[in-house]
Amino acid sequence: GNSEKDMFGSVVVGIGTAGFVRVRDMLAPLPSSAAEKLSVKGFISRRILEEQQGVKQITVEDALSRDDIKVAFVCTENAAHEENIRMFLEAGKHVCVEYPMAMTHKTAVELWDLAQEKGVVLHEEHIELLTADFKQLKKDVAGKRLEEGFLHFTGGPLKPGFGFPAFSGIARLTWLVDLFGELSVTAASMEEDQQNKYMKMTAQLITKEQKPLTWIEEWAPGLSRAKDINFRFDSCTITQLPPATREPVGIFMQDLVLFSQKLLGQVPRDQLHAERRRVLHCLELADRIQQLSLQGSAQDT
């Protein structure tokens, strides 16, 4: 059994889909995994809510000052991530945040530096890298030389507070970087029809080998959530996600275990370093895409 003093008491900030799952997973962690070291002590919400899955609502002040709360899970809308992360890091708490951790690259660098200064773990969730189909795709791509790639994501209209599509859609960008290495942005544009809740962002990227990648995020009412891929290699072309059997452990739980392993100092330094570099690289690309897109639309008007 775990004695209470070995445990990482946690608070969940924001009770949407992700927040709900975080509470659920901490109440029933993967047996014999590092996630058993987390115990949920409460949740924070702007709304006044009754108990969620038997867990009580607590105030921000309470969460920041209590010694038995060592960890915060930030599951708010994207626009509120920075403020919440900063507050908990300042109080010396570890933070797990849903992507994107911040809405600019500069802010993300500041937050990483703050975490380092305070000697705590800052972890940005990337469940998209943990899905069975992505793991299979990564295996299929290994050792092949990309000639040209295309990834088109569609989804229903974006809710407010999600930020520019390069940030709200950073999971797709993370896929491309994880598959093909560090990228550069050569061009980007944005089409928007606010009245019809339509939005389309197009980014032209290139790999270190100067091979082109096109990334499109398209959001509109009635669009189903889907990824369309076309990766042309020297030897073959991959046009759909490989079929993969669902793994027994859910992707949020896999992420929770990884975060817990970081808390326990079980993740090698070079892995932590590579992850931080990838996170910051993706945010830097998102920043650049946003700049170029907004420049473009300013010229249209």
Coordinates of C-alpha atoms in Angstrom, one line a residue:
G1 CA 0.0 0.0 0.0
N2 CA 1.0 3.6 -0.6
S3 CA 1.4 5.7 2.5
E4 CA -0.1 9.1 2.1
K5 CA 3.3 10.8 2.5
D6 CA 4.7 9.1 -0.6
M7 CA 1.7 10.3 -2.6
F8 CA 1.5 13.2 -5.0
G9 CA -1.8 15.0 -4.0
S10 CA -3.3 16.6 -7.2
V11 CA -5.9 19.1 -8.2
V12 CA -7.6 19.2 -11.6
V13 CA -8.2 22.7 -13.0
G14 CA -11.2 22.8 -15.5
I15 CA -13.8 20.0 -15.6
G16 CA -14.4 19.5 -19.4
T17 CA -13.7 16.2 -21.2
A18 CA -10.0 16.1 -20.3
G19 CA -10.6 17.2 -16.7
F20 CA -13.2 14.5 -16.3
V21 CA -10.8 11.8 -17.6
R22 CA -7.9 13.0 -15.4
V23 CA -10.1 12.6 -12.3
R24 CA -11.4 9.2 -13.5
D25 CA -7.8 7.9 -14.2
M26 CA -6.4 9.1 -10.9
L27 CA -9.3 7.3 -9.0
A28 CA -8.5 4.1 -10.9
P29 CA -4.9 4.2 -12.0
L30 CA -3.2 1.5 -14.0
P31 CA -2.2 -1.1 -11.5
S32 CA 1.5 -1.4 -10.5
S33 CA 2.3 1.8 -12.5
A34 CA 3.8 5.1 -11.4
A35 CA 0.3 6.6 -11.8
E36 CA -0.7 4.9 -8.5
K37 CA 1.4 7.6 -6.8
L38 CA -1.2 10.3 -7.7
S39 CA -4.2 11.0 -5.5
V40 CA -6.8 13.5 -6.5
K41 CA -7.6 16.0 -3.7
G42 CA -10.1 18.2 -5.5
F43 CA -11.0 20.1 -8.6
I44 CA -11.2 23.8 -9.5
S45 CA -13.9 25.3 -11.8
R46 CA -15.2 28.8 -12.5
R47 CA -18.7 27.3 -12.2
I48 CA -20.0 26.1 -8.8
L49 CA -20.4 22.4 -9.2
E50 CA -21.3 19.5 -7.0
E51 CA -18.9 16.7 -6.4
Q52 CA -17.5 15.1 -9.6
Q53 CA -17.0 11.4 -9.3
G54 CA -16.9 11.8 -5.5
V55 CA -14.3 14.6 -5.7
K56 CA -15.0 18.0 -4.1
Q57 CA -14.5 21.4 -5.6
I58 CA -11.8 23.5 -3.9
T59 CA -10.7 27.1 -4.3
V60 CA -7.6 28.2 -6.2
E61 CA -6.2 29.7 -2.9
D62 CA -6.6 26.4 -1.2
A63 CA -4.9 24.4 -4.0
L64 CA -1.9 26.8 -4.1
S65 CA -1.4 26.9 -0.3
R66 CA -2.0 23.3 0.7
D67 CA 1.1 21.2 1.4
D68 CA -0.6 18.0 0.5
I69 CA -1.3 19.3 -3.0
K70 CA 1.9 18.9 -5.1
V71 CA 0.5 18.6 -8.6
A72 CA -1.9 20.6 -10.9
F73 CA -3.6 19.2 -14.0
V74 CA -4.5 22.2 -16.2
C75 CA -7.5 21.2 -18.4
T76 CA -9.0 24.6 -19.1
E77 CA -9.6 26.2 -22.5
N78 CA -6.3 26.9 -24.2
A79 CA -6.4 30.7 -23.6
A80 CA -6.3 30.2 -19.8
H81 CA -3.4 27.7 -19.8
E82 CA -0.6 30.2 -19.3
E83 CA -2.1 32.0 -16.3
N84 CA -2.9 28.7 -14.6
I85 CA 0.5 27.1 -15.3
R86 CA 2.4 30.2 -14.1
M87 CA 0.4 30.4 -10.9
F88 CA 1.0 26.7 -9.9
L89 CA 4.7 26.8 -10.9
E90 CA 5.2 29.9 -8.8
A91 CA 3.7 28.0 -5.9
G92 CA 6.2 25.2 -6.5
K93 CA 3.7 22.7 -7.8
H94 CA 4.3 20.2 -10.7
V95 CA 2.1 20.8 -13.7
C96 CA 0.6 18.6 -16.4
V97 CA -1.1 20.6 -19.1
E98 CA -3.2 19.7 -22.1
Y99 CA -1.6 20.9 -25.4
P100 CA -0.8 23.6 -26.3
M101 CA 0.8 24.8 -23.1
A102 CA 0.9 28.4 -24.3
M103 CA -0.3 30.6 -27.2
T104 CA 3.2 31.8 -28.1
H105 CA 6.7 30.2 -28.2
K106 CA 8.1 33.0 -26.0
T107 CA 5.6 32.3 -23.2
A108 CA 6.4 28.5 -23.4
V109 CA 10.1 29.2 -23.0
E110 CA 9.4 31.4 -19.9
L111 CA 7.2 28.7 -18.4
W112 CA 9.9 25.9 -19.0
D113 CA 12.5 28.2 -17.4
L114 CA 10.3 28.9 -14.4
A115 CA 9.7 25.2 -13.9
Q116 CA 13.4 24.6 -14.0
E117 CA 14.1 27.4 -11.5
K118 CA 11.5 26.0 -9.1
G119 CA 12.8 22.4 -9.6
V120 CA 9.4 21.0 -10.6
V121 CA 8.1 19.0 -13.6
L122 CA 6.2 20.8 -16.4
H123 CA 4.6 18.2 -18.8
E124 CA 2.6 19.0 -21.9
E125 CA 0.2 16.1 -22.8
H126 CA 0.4 14.7 -26.3
I127 CA -2.0 11.8 -26.5
E128 CA -1.9 11.9 -30.3
L129 CA 1.6 10.4 -30.2
L130 CA 0.3 7.5 -28.0
T131 CA -2.5 6.3 -30.3
A132 CA -2.2 2.8 -31.7
D133 CA -2.6 4.0 -35.3
F134 CA 0.1 6.7 -34.9
K135 CA 2.6 4.2 -33.4
Q136 CA 2.0 1.9 -36.3
L137 CA 2.4 4.8 -38.8
K138 CA 5.7 5.7 -37.2
K139 CA 6.9 2.1 -37.7
D140 CA 5.7 2.1 -41.3
V141 CA 7.5 5.4 -42.0
A142 CA 10.8 4.4 -40.3
G143 CA 13.8 4.2 -42.7
K144 CA 11.8 5.6 -45.7
R145 CA 12.8 8.8 -47.4
L146 CA 10.1 11.4 -47.8
E147 CA 9.6 13.1 -51.1
E148 CA 6.4 15.0 -50.4
G149 CA 3.8 15.0 -47.7
F150 CA 0.3 16.2 -47.1
L151 CA -1.9 16.2 -43.9
H152 CA -5.4 17.7 -44.0
F153 CA -7.4 17.8 -40.8
T154 CA -11.1 18.6 -40.7
G155 CA -13.4 19.2 -37.7
G156 CA -16.5 21.0 -36.5
P157 CA -16.4 24.7 -35.7
L158 CA -13.7 25.8 -33.2
K159 CA -15.0 27.1 -29.9
P160 CA -13.8 30.4 -28.5
G161 CA -10.7 30.3 -26.4
F162 CA -9.0 27.7 -28.5
G163 CA -6.7 30.2 -30.2
F164 CA -5.2 30.3 -33.7
P165 CA -5.5 26.9 -35.5
A166 CA -1.7 26.4 -35.6
F167 CA -1.9 26.2 -31.8
S168 CA -5.3 24.5 -31.3
G169 CA -4.2 22.0 -34.0
I170 CA -0.7 21.5 -32.7
A171 CA -1.3 17.7 -32.3
R172 CA -1.1 17.4 -36.1
L173 CA 2.1 19.5 -36.3
T174 CA 3.5 17.3 -33.6
W175 CA 2.8 14.3 -35.7
L176 CA 4.7 15.8 -38.7
V177 CA 7.7 16.7 -36.5
D178 CA 7.7 13.3 -34.8
L179 CA 7.6 11.6 -38.2
F180 CA 9.9 13.7 -40.2
G181 CA 12.1 15.7 -37.9
E182 CA 12.5 19.5 -37.4
L183 CA 10.7 21.6 -40.0
S184 CA 10.8 25.1 -41.4
V185 CA 7.8 27.2 -42.5
T186 CA 8.0 28.6 -46.0
A187 CA 4.4 30.0 -46.4
A188 CA 1.1 30.1 -44.6
S189 CA -2.4 31.5 -45.1
M190 CA -5.7 31.7 -43.5
E191 CA -9.3 31.9 -44.9
E192 CA -12.1 32.7 -42.6
D193 CA -15.8 33.3 -43.0
Q194 CA -17.0 34.2 -39.4
Q195 CA -20.6 34.3 -40.4
N196 CA -20.6 30.7 -41.5
K197 CA -18.1 29.6 -38.8
Y198 CA -15.7 28.5 -41.5
M199 CA -11.9 28.5 -41.1
K200 CA -9.1 27.1 -43.1
M201 CA -5.4 27.4 -42.4
T202 CA -2.8 26.2 -44.9
A203 CA 0.9 25.9 -44.0
Q204 CA 3.7 25.0 -46.3
L205 CA 6.6 23.4 -44.5
I206 CA 9.9 21.8 -45.5
T207 CA 12.0 19.1 -43.9
K208 CA 15.8 19.5 -43.3
E209 CA 16.2 17.6 -46.6
Q210 CA 14.2 20.4 -48.3
K211 CA 11.2 18.1 -48.9
P212 CA 7.8 19.8 -48.9
L213 CA 5.0 19.1 -46.4
T214 CA 1.6 20.7 -46.6
W215 CA -0.5 21.0 -43.4
I216 CA -4.2 22.1 -43.6
E217 CA -6.6 22.6 -40.7
E218 CA -10.2 23.1 -41.8
W219 CA -13.1 23.7 -39.5
A220 CA -16.8 24.2 -40.3
P221 CA -20.2 23.1 -39.2
G222 CA -21.0 19.6 -40.5
L223 CA -17.4 18.7 -41.2
S224 CA -16.6 15.3 -39.6
R225 CA -13.4 15.0 -37.5
A226 CA -10.9 13.3 -39.8
K227 CA -7.3 13.3 -40.9
D228 CA -6.5 12.8 -44.6
I229 CA -2.8 11.9 -45.2
N230 CA -0.7 11.4 -48.3
F231 CA 3.0 10.7 -47.7
R232 CA 5.0 10.0 -50.8
F233 CA 8.3 8.2 -50.2
D234 CA 11.1 7.0 -52.5
S235 CA 9.8 3.5 -52.2
C236 CA 6.0 3.8 -51.7
T237 CA 3.1 6.1 -50.8
I238 CA 1.0 6.0 -47.6
T239 CA -2.5 7.4 -48.1
Q240 CA -4.3 6.2 -45.0
L241 CA -3.6 5.5 -41.4
P242 CA -2.6 1.9 -40.9
P243 CA -5.2 -0.3 -39.2
A244 CA -4.2 -0.9 -35.6
T245 CA -5.8 -2.7 -32.7
R246 CA -6.7 -0.6 -29.8
E247 CA -4.4 -1.0 -26.9
P248 CA -5.7 -2.2 -23.5
V249 CA -4.4 0.9 -21.8
G250 CA -6.1 4.2 -22.8
I251 CA -4.1 7.1 -24.2
F252 CA -4.8 9.4 -21.3
M253 CA -3.7 6.7 -18.9
Q254 CA -0.5 6.2 -20.9
D255 CA 0.1 9.9 -20.6
L256 CA -0.6 9.9 -16.8
V257 CA 1.9 7.1 -16.4
L258 CA 4.6 9.0 -18.3
F259 CA 3.9 12.2 -16.2
S260 CA 4.1 10.1 -13.0
Q261 CA 7.4 8.6 -14.1
K262 CA 8.7 12.1 -14.5
L263 CA 7.6 13.0 -11.0
L264 CA 9.4 10.0 -9.7
G265 CA 12.6 10.8 -11.7
Q266 CA 12.3 7.7 -13.8
V267 CA 12.5 9.3 -17.2
P268 CA 16.1 9.6 -18.6
R269 CA 17.4 13.2 -19.0
D270 CA 18.0 12.9 -22.8
Q271 CA 14.4 11.9 -23.3
L272 CA 13.2 14.9 -21.2
H273 CA 15.5 17.1 -23.2
A274 CA 14.3 15.8 -26.6
E275 CA 10.7 16.2 -25.5
R276 CA 11.2 19.8 -24.4
R277 CA 13.0 20.5 -27.6
R278 CA 10.1 19.0 -29.7
V279 CA 7.4 20.9 -27.7
L280 CA 9.2 24.2 -28.1
H281 CA 10.0 23.6 -31.8
C282 CA 6.3 22.9 -32.6
L283 CA 5.3 26.1 -30.7
E284 CA 7.9 28.1 -32.6
L285 CA 6.5 26.7 -35.9
A286 CA 2.9 27.5 -34.8
D287 CA 4.0 31.1 -34.0
R288 CA 5.6 31.5 -37.4
I289 CA 2.6 30.1 -39.2
Q290 CA 0.3 32.5 -37.3
Q291 CA 2.5 35.5 -38.2
L292 CA 2.6 34.6 -41.9
S293 CA -1.1 33.9 -42.0
L294 CA -2.0 37.1 -40.3
Q295 CA 0.3 39.1 -42.6
G296 CA -1.4 37.5 -45.6
S297 CA -4.9 38.4 -44.4
A298 CA -3.8 41.9 -43.5
Q299 CA -2.8 42.4 -47.2
D300 CA -6.2 41.3 -48.4
T301 CA -8.2 43.9 -46.5

